[in-house]
Amino acid sequence: MAAHTARTTGLRDLRETAHAAQVRELTAAGVLDDPAWQAAFAAVPRHVFVPYFWTGRGAGHERLWGQDPDPEVRARWLRGVYADTPLATRLRDGELVSSSSQPSLMAKMLRALEVRDGDNVLEIGAGTGYNAALLCHRLGEDLVTTVDLDEEITESARTHLAELGYHPLVVTGDGARGCPARAPFDRILVTCALPMVPHAWTAQCRPGARILAPLSTGLIALTVRDPGFAEGRFLHNPAYFVPLRGATAARPPRDPGGAAPHGLPYELVENERFQFMLVLTEGVLHPREALDLWRREDRPARERFGVTVSGEGQWAWLDDPQGPYVWPLGETRD
């Protein structure tokens, strides 16, 4: 009994030390410069939301579990949980369907969301519930709604949140349809990759609301003017997320390690900036056209691109929504 108590105490101390170290590292990296978000990350332990995760790829998947009888496996699990890396938390037939995002990227996205006290926030993609817990700490659970298509995921997230005393509304449903019962929203935070922005989201927002969502391999920050119109630019950060499932399903991401399309140079296909433009214009520009434009415009960074959402359609653009370089985004599939 004494040995078991000592092991339990040791693991708890290790968790607390690792959690505190994570907050210090994120603060030192400059991604927790807002005291409110720093307090949220300090108050919400990641290990509660990631009781296990998968490592490796293909047939080499290994599950690391916080309750493993082997103390070395438990230590590896804990080190992984508090590393600044995304973690695979749910696989189905060998395919990743849910993950815990990289903490530094989460911090950047929460900062870019620009929440204010009293904001009503909708999260698309409940995942483990960790992001929702951070939002609950910052805003209060009554102002947080999180949606996921998979009942197993929402039930798990609900359980993790309740363990820490948070009870936001966790909805099982198609995130592309939003949550009209809790609208209007001041902020929508999306944690799954999109091919386009569902019109239901802008319709459920107040004027002046902000939508932050992964699109292509970047993060688009849209300001909603009215229920039928939103516009904004991409942040400079790269972002790779599990695709949204449901009515607005994302295309599988292009594999930069695969064959170079249409004879494009491998070094450019693997170039993060060009890969972003290639995915954003896929199906509209021939890859060679995309390459010529990218070179002609001095290899533009993500911040030079933007997106407009209106009742007439959706389009991405370079520098100016009324300028010469505009590309339609795909239409929603029912």
CSV table of C-alpha atoms in Angstrom, one decimal:
chain,number,residue,atom,x,y,z
A,1,MET,CA,0.0,0.0,0.0
A,2,ALA,CA,2.8,2.4,0.9
A,3,ALA,CA,4.6,1.7,-2.4
A,4,HIS,CA,1.4,2.3,-4.3
A,5,THR,CA,0.8,5.6,-2.5
A,6,ALA,CA,4.4,6.7,-3.2
A,7,ARG,CA,4.0,5.9,-6.9
A,8,THR,CA,0.7,7.8,-7.1
A,9,THR,CA,2.2,10.8,-5.3
A,10,GLY,CA,5.2,10.7,-7.6
A,11,LEU,CA,3.1,10.6,-10.7
A,12,ARG,CA,1.0,13.5,-9.5
A,13,ASP,CA,4.1,15.5,-8.7
A,14,LEU,CA,5.5,14.7,-12.1
A,15,ARG,CA,2.2,15.8,-13.8
A,16,GLU,CA,2.2,19.1,-11.9
A,17,THR,CA,5.8,19.8,-12.7
A,18,ALA,CA,5.3,18.9,-16.4
A,19,HIS,CA,2.2,21.1,-16.6
A,20,ALA,CA,3.9,24.1,-15.0
A,21,ALA,CA,6.9,23.6,-17.4
A,22,GLN,CA,4.5,23.6,-20.4
A,23,VAL,CA,3.0,27.0,-19.3
A,24,ARG,CA,6.5,28.5,-18.8
A,25,GLU,CA,7.6,27.3,-22.2
A,26,LEU,CA,4.5,28.7,-24.0
A,27,THR,CA,5.0,31.9,-22.1
A,28,ALA,CA,8.7,32.1,-23.0
A,29,ALA,CA,7.8,31.4,-26.7
A,30,GLY,CA,5.5,34.5,-26.6
A,31,VAL,CA,2.2,32.7,-27.4
A,32,LEU,CA,0.8,33.3,-23.9
A,33,ASP,CA,1.4,37.1,-23.7
A,34,ASP,CA,-2.3,37.6,-22.6
A,35,PRO,CA,-2.6,37.1,-18.8
A,36,ALA,CA,-6.1,35.7,-19.2
A,37,TRP,CA,-5.0,32.9,-21.5
A,38,GLN,CA,-1.9,32.3,-19.5
A,39,ALA,CA,-4.2,31.8,-16.4
A,40,ALA,CA,-6.4,29.5,-18.5
A,41,PHE,CA,-3.5,27.3,-19.6
A,42,ALA,CA,-2.2,27.2,-16.0
A,43,ALA,CA,-5.6,26.2,-14.6
A,44,VAL,CA,-6.5,23.5,-17.2
A,45,PRO,CA,-4.2,20.4,-17.2
A,46,ARG,CA,-3.9,18.7,-20.6
A,47,HIS,CA,-3.5,15.2,-19.2
A,48,VAL,CA,-7.1,15.1,-18.1
A,49,PHE,CA,-8.2,15.4,-21.8
A,50,VAL,CA,-5.6,13.0,-23.1
A,51,PRO,CA,-5.8,9.9,-21.0
A,52,TYR,CA,-4.1,8.0,-23.9
A,53,PHE,CA,-2.8,8.8,-27.3
A,54,TRP,CA,-1.3,6.9,-30.3
A,55,THR,CA,2.2,7.2,-31.6
A,56,GLY,CA,3.7,5.9,-34.9
A,57,ARG,CA,2.0,5.4,-38.3
A,58,GLY,CA,0.4,2.6,-40.2
A,59,ALA,CA,0.9,-0.8,-38.6
A,60,GLY,CA,3.3,0.7,-36.1
A,61,HIS,CA,0.7,2.4,-33.9
A,62,GLU,CA,1.4,2.2,-30.2
A,63,ARG,CA,-1.0,3.4,-27.5
A,64,LEU,CA,0.4,5.2,-24.5
A,65,TRP,CA,-1.9,5.2,-21.6
A,66,GLY,CA,-1.8,7.1,-18.3
A,67,GLN,CA,-3.0,4.0,-16.4
A,68,ASP,CA,-0.5,1.5,-17.9
A,69,PRO,CA,0.9,-0.9,-15.3
A,70,ASP,CA,4.4,-0.2,-16.6
A,71,PRO,CA,5.8,3.0,-14.9
A,72,GLU,CA,8.1,3.7,-17.9
A,73,VAL,CA,5.1,3.7,-20.3
A,74,ARG,CA,3.2,6.1,-17.9
A,75,ALA,CA,6.2,8.4,-17.9
A,76,ARG,CA,6.4,8.3,-21.7
A,77,TRP,CA,2.7,9.1,-21.8
A,78,LEU,CA,3.1,12.1,-19.5
A,79,ARG,CA,6.1,13.4,-21.4
A,80,GLY,CA,4.1,13.2,-24.6
A,81,VAL,CA,1.1,14.9,-23.1
A,82,TYR,CA,3.0,17.9,-22.0
A,83,ALA,CA,5.2,18.2,-25.1
A,84,ASP,CA,4.3,21.0,-27.6
A,85,THR,CA,3.0,18.6,-30.2
A,86,PRO,CA,-0.3,17.4,-31.6
A,87,LEU,CA,-1.4,14.0,-30.3
A,88,ALA,CA,-3.5,11.4,-32.1
A,89,THR,CA,-6.4,10.5,-29.7
A,90,ARG,CA,-8.8,8.5,-31.9
A,91,LEU,CA,-8.2,6.2,-34.8
A,92,ARG,CA,-10.7,4.4,-36.9
A,93,ASP,CA,-9.6,1.6,-39.3
A,94,GLY,CA,-6.1,3.0,-39.0
A,95,GLU,CA,-7.2,6.6,-40.0
A,96,LEU,CA,-7.0,9.6,-37.7
A,97,VAL,CA,-10.4,11.0,-36.8
A,98,SER,CA,-9.6,13.1,-33.8
A,99,SER,CA,-6.6,14.6,-32.1
A,100,SER,CA,-5.4,17.0,-29.5
A,101,SER,CA,-3.9,20.1,-31.2
A,102,GLN,CA,-0.4,21.4,-30.6
A,103,PRO,CA,-0.7,23.6,-27.5
A,104,SER,CA,1.3,26.5,-29.0
A,105,LEU,CA,-1.0,26.5,-32.0
A,106,MET,CA,-4.1,26.4,-29.7
A,107,ALA,CA,-2.7,29.4,-27.8
A,108,LYS,CA,-2.1,31.3,-31.0
A,109,MET,CA,-5.6,30.6,-32.3
A,110,LEU,CA,-7.2,31.6,-29.0
A,111,ARG,CA,-5.3,34.8,-29.0
A,112,ALA,CA,-6.2,35.5,-32.6
A,113,LEU,CA,-9.9,34.8,-31.8
A,114,GLU,CA,-9.8,38.1,-29.9
A,115,VAL,CA,-12.5,37.2,-27.4
A,116,ARG,CA,-13.9,39.8,-25.0
A,117,ASP,CA,-15.7,39.3,-21.7
A,118,GLY,CA,-19.3,38.2,-22.4
A,119,ASP,CA,-18.7,36.8,-25.9
A,120,ASN,CA,-20.8,33.9,-26.9
A,121,VAL,CA,-18.5,31.3,-28.5
A,122,LEU,CA,-19.1,28.3,-30.8
A,123,GLU,CA,-16.4,25.8,-31.3
A,124,ILE,CA,-16.6,23.5,-34.3
A,125,GLY,CA,-14.7,20.2,-33.5
A,126,ALA,CA,-15.0,19.3,-29.8
A,127,GLY,CA,-12.0,16.9,-29.9
A,128,THR,CA,-10.9,16.0,-26.4
A,129,GLY,CA,-12.6,19.0,-24.8
A,130,TYR,CA,-9.4,20.7,-23.9
A,131,ASN,CA,-10.0,23.8,-26.0
A,132,ALA,CA,-13.5,24.1,-24.7
A,133,ALA,CA,-12.2,23.9,-21.1
A,134,LEU,CA,-9.8,26.8,-21.9
A,135,LEU,CA,-12.7,28.8,-23.3
A,136,CYS,CA,-14.8,28.0,-20.2
A,137,HIS,CA,-12.1,29.2,-17.9
A,138,ARG,CA,-11.8,32.4,-19.8
A,139,LEU,CA,-15.5,33.2,-20.5
A,140,GLY,CA,-17.6,30.9,-18.3
A,141,GLU,CA,-19.2,27.7,-19.3
A,142,ASP,CA,-22.6,29.3,-20.2
A,143,LEU,CA,-21.0,31.2,-23.1
A,144,VAL,CA,-19.3,28.1,-24.6
A,145,THR,CA,-20.9,25.6,-27.1
A,146,THR,CA,-18.8,22.9,-28.8
A,147,VAL,CA,-20.0,20.6,-31.6
A,148,ASP,CA,-18.8,17.4,-33.0
A,149,LEU,CA,-20.3,14.8,-35.5
A,150,ASP,CA,-19.1,11.8,-33.5
A,151,GLU,CA,-21.1,10.8,-30.4
A,152,GLU,CA,-18.1,8.9,-29.0
A,153,ILE,CA,-16.0,12.1,-29.2
A,154,THR,CA,-18.6,14.3,-27.7
A,155,GLU,CA,-19.3,11.9,-24.8
A,156,SER,CA,-15.6,11.6,-24.1
A,157,ALA,CA,-15.2,15.4,-24.2
A,158,ARG,CA,-18.2,15.9,-21.9
A,159,THR,CA,-16.7,13.5,-19.4
A,160,HIS,CA,-13.3,15.1,-19.5
A,161,LEU,CA,-14.8,18.6,-19.0
A,162,ALA,CA,-17.0,17.5,-16.1
A,163,GLU,CA,-14.0,16.0,-14.4
A,164,LEU,CA,-12.7,19.5,-14.0
A,165,GLY,CA,-16.1,21.0,-13.2
A,166,TYR,CA,-16.8,22.5,-16.6
A,167,HIS,CA,-20.3,22.0,-18.1
A,168,PRO,CA,-20.5,23.8,-21.5
A,169,LEU,CA,-23.1,22.7,-24.0
A,170,VAL,CA,-21.5,19.8,-25.9
A,171,VAL,CA,-23.6,19.0,-29.0
A,172,THR,CA,-23.5,15.9,-31.2
A,173,GLY,CA,-24.2,17.1,-34.7
A,174,ASP,CA,-22.9,18.3,-38.0
A,175,GLY,CA,-20.6,21.3,-37.2
A,176,ALA,CA,-21.3,22.7,-40.7
A,177,ARG,CA,-24.8,23.5,-39.6
A,178,GLY,CA,-23.6,25.4,-36.5
A,179,CYS,CA,-25.9,25.5,-33.5
A,180,PRO,CA,-28.9,27.8,-34.2
A,181,ALA,CA,-30.4,27.2,-30.7
A,182,ARG,CA,-27.4,29.0,-29.1
A,183,ALA,CA,-27.1,31.8,-31.7
A,184,PRO,CA,-26.2,34.5,-32.2
A,185,PHE,CA,-22.5,34.0,-31.7
A,186,ASP,CA,-19.7,36.6,-31.2
A,187,ARG,CA,-16.9,34.2,-32.1
A,188,ILE,CA,-16.7,30.9,-33.9
A,189,LEU,CA,-13.5,28.8,-33.5
A,190,VAL,CA,-13.0,25.9,-35.9
A,191,THR,CA,-10.5,23.1,-35.2
A,192,CYS,CA,-11.0,21.0,-38.4
A,193,ALA,CA,-9.9,21.7,-42.0
A,194,LEU,CA,-12.5,23.2,-44.4
A,195,PRO,CA,-12.9,23.4,-48.2
A,196,MET,CA,-15.1,26.5,-47.7
A,197,VAL,CA,-17.0,28.3,-45.0
A,198,PRO,CA,-20.5,27.0,-44.3
A,199,HIS,CA,-23.1,29.8,-44.8
A,200,ALA,CA,-24.9,28.7,-41.6
A,201,TRP,CA,-22.0,30.1,-39.6
A,202,THR,CA,-22.2,33.7,-40.8
A,203,ALA,CA,-26.0,33.5,-40.5
A,204,GLN,CA,-25.6,32.6,-36.8
A,205,CYS,CA,-23.2,35.4,-36.1
A,206,ARG,CA,-23.8,38.9,-34.8
A,207,PRO,CA,-22.5,41.8,-36.9
A,208,GLY,CA,-18.8,42.3,-36.1
A,209,ALA,CA,-18.3,38.6,-35.1
A,210,ARG,CA,-15.1,36.9,-35.8
A,211,ILE,CA,-14.7,33.4,-37.4
A,212,LEU,CA,-11.3,31.7,-37.2
A,213,ALA,CA,-11.0,28.6,-39.3
A,214,PRO,CA,-8.4,26.3,-41.0
A,215,LEU,CA,-8.6,26.6,-44.7
A,216,SER,CA,-6.0,25.2,-47.2
A,217,THR,CA,-3.0,24.9,-44.9
A,218,GLY,CA,-3.6,28.2,-43.1
A,219,LEU,CA,-6.0,30.0,-40.7
A,220,ILE,CA,-8.5,32.4,-42.1
A,221,ALA,CA,-9.8,35.2,-39.8
A,222,LEU,CA,-13.1,36.5,-41.1
A,223,THR,CA,-15.1,39.5,-39.8
A,224,VAL,CA,-18.8,39.1,-40.2
A,225,ARG,CA,-20.5,42.2,-41.6
A,226,ASP,CA,-24.0,40.8,-41.7
A,227,PRO,CA,-25.6,37.3,-41.9
A,228,GLY,CA,-24.8,37.0,-45.5
A,229,PHE,CA,-21.3,38.5,-45.7
A,230,ALA,CA,-17.9,38.0,-44.1
A,231,GLU,CA,-14.4,38.8,-45.2
A,232,GLY,CA,-10.8,38.6,-43.9
A,233,ARG,CA,-7.2,37.6,-44.4
A,234,PHE,CA,-5.1,34.6,-43.5
A,235,LEU,CA,-2.8,34.6,-40.5
A,236,HIS,CA,0.8,33.9,-41.1
A,237,ASN,CA,0.7,30.6,-39.2
A,238,PRO,CA,0.6,27.3,-41.0
A,239,ALA,CA,-2.1,25.0,-39.7
A,240,TYR,CA,-2.9,21.3,-40.4
A,241,PHE,CA,-6.1,19.8,-39.0
A,242,VAL,CA,-8.2,16.7,-39.3
A,243,PRO,CA,-10.8,17.4,-42.1
A,244,LEU,CA,-14.3,18.5,-41.2
A,245,ARG,CA,-16.8,15.6,-41.7
A,246,GLY,CA,-20.5,16.2,-42.6
A,247,ALA,CA,-22.3,18.4,-45.1
A,248,THR,CA,-19.2,20.4,-45.9
A,249,ALA,CA,-16.5,17.7,-46.1
A,250,ALA,CA,-13.0,18.7,-46.8
A,251,ARG,CA,-10.9,17.2,-49.5
A,252,PRO,CA,-8.1,14.9,-48.4
A,253,PRO,CA,-5.0,17.1,-48.0
A,254,ARG,CA,-2.4,16.8,-50.8
A,255,ASP,CA,0.5,14.7,-49.7
A,256,PRO,CA,3.6,16.9,-50.1
A,257,GLY,CA,5.8,13.8,-49.9
A,258,GLY,CA,4.1,12.1,-52.9
A,259,ALA,CA,4.8,12.6,-56.6
A,260,ALA,CA,5.3,16.1,-57.7
A,261,PRO,CA,2.1,17.0,-59.8
A,262,HIS,CA,2.6,18.0,-63.4
A,263,GLY,CA,6.4,17.9,-63.2
A,264,LEU,CA,6.6,20.7,-60.6
A,265,PRO,CA,10.0,20.9,-58.8
A,266,TYR,CA,10.0,18.8,-55.6
A,267,GLU,CA,11.5,21.6,-53.6
A,268,LEU,CA,8.6,23.9,-54.5
A,269,VAL,CA,5.9,21.2,-53.9
A,270,GLU,CA,7.3,20.9,-50.4
A,271,ASN,CA,7.7,24.6,-49.9
A,272,GLU,CA,5.1,25.6,-47.2
A,273,ARG,CA,4.1,28.9,-48.9
A,274,PHE,CA,3.6,27.3,-52.3
A,275,GLN,CA,1.8,24.3,-50.9
A,276,PHE,CA,-0.7,26.7,-49.3
A,277,MET,CA,-1.4,28.4,-52.6
A,278,LEU,CA,-1.5,25.1,-54.5
A,279,VAL,CA,-4.2,23.8,-52.2
A,280,LEU,CA,-6.1,27.0,-52.1
A,281,THR,CA,-6.4,27.2,-55.9
A,282,GLU,CA,-6.8,23.5,-56.5
A,283,GLY,CA,-9.3,22.7,-59.2
A,284,VAL,CA,-9.2,26.4,-60.4
A,285,LEU,CA,-5.6,27.0,-61.4
A,286,HIS,CA,-3.5,24.5,-63.1
A,287,PRO,CA,-0.5,23.8,-60.8
A,288,ARG,CA,1.8,25.3,-63.5
A,289,GLU,CA,-0.4,28.5,-63.5
A,290,ALA,CA,-0.2,28.6,-59.7
A,291,LEU,CA,3.6,28.3,-59.9
A,292,ASP,CA,3.9,31.1,-62.5
A,293,LEU,CA,1.7,33.4,-60.5
A,294,TRP,CA,3.5,32.6,-57.2
A,295,ARG,CA,6.8,33.4,-58.7
A,296,ARG,CA,5.5,36.6,-60.5
A,297,GLU,CA,4.1,37.9,-57.3
A,298,ASP,CA,7.3,37.4,-55.4
A,299,ARG,CA,6.4,34.2,-53.6
A,300,PRO,CA,3.5,35.7,-51.5
A,301,ALA,CA,3.1,34.7,-47.8
A,302,ARG,CA,-0.2,33.6,-46.4
A,303,GLU,CA,-1.0,37.1,-45.0
A,304,ARG,CA,-1.4,38.4,-48.6
A,305,PHE,CA,-4.3,36.0,-49.2
A,306,GLY,CA,-7.9,36.4,-48.1
A,307,VAL,CA,-11.4,35.0,-48.4
A,308,THR,CA,-14.8,36.6,-49.1
A,309,VAL,CA,-18.1,34.9,-48.2
A,310,SER,CA,-21.3,36.3,-49.6
A,311,GLY,CA,-24.7,35.2,-50.7
A,312,GLU,CA,-23.4,35.0,-54.3
A,313,GLY,CA,-20.6,32.6,-53.5
A,314,GLN,CA,-17.2,32.4,-51.9
A,315,TRP,CA,-13.8,33.2,-53.3
A,316,ALA,CA,-10.2,33.4,-52.2
A,317,TRP,CA,-8.0,36.3,-53.4
A,318,LEU,CA,-4.5,37.7,-53.4
A,319,ASP,CA,-4.0,41.2,-52.0
A,320,ASP,CA,-7.4,42.7,-52.9
A,321,PRO,CA,-10.8,41.0,-53.1
A,322,GLN,CA,-11.6,43.3,-56.1
A,323,GLY,CA,-8.2,42.7,-57.7
A,324,PRO,CA,-7.2,40.6,-60.6
A,325,TYR,CA,-6.3,37.4,-58.7
A,326,VAL,CA,-9.6,35.8,-57.4
A,327,TRP,CA,-10.5,32.1,-57.2
A,328,PRO,CA,-13.9,30.6,-56.4
A,329,LEU,CA,-14.0,28.2,-53.5
A,330,GLY,CA,-16.0,24.9,-53.8
A,331,GLU,CA,-19.7,24.7,-53.1
A,332,THR,CA,-21.2,22.8,-50.2
A,333,ARG,CA,-22.2,19.2,-50.8
A,334,ASP,CA,-25.5,18.1,-49.4
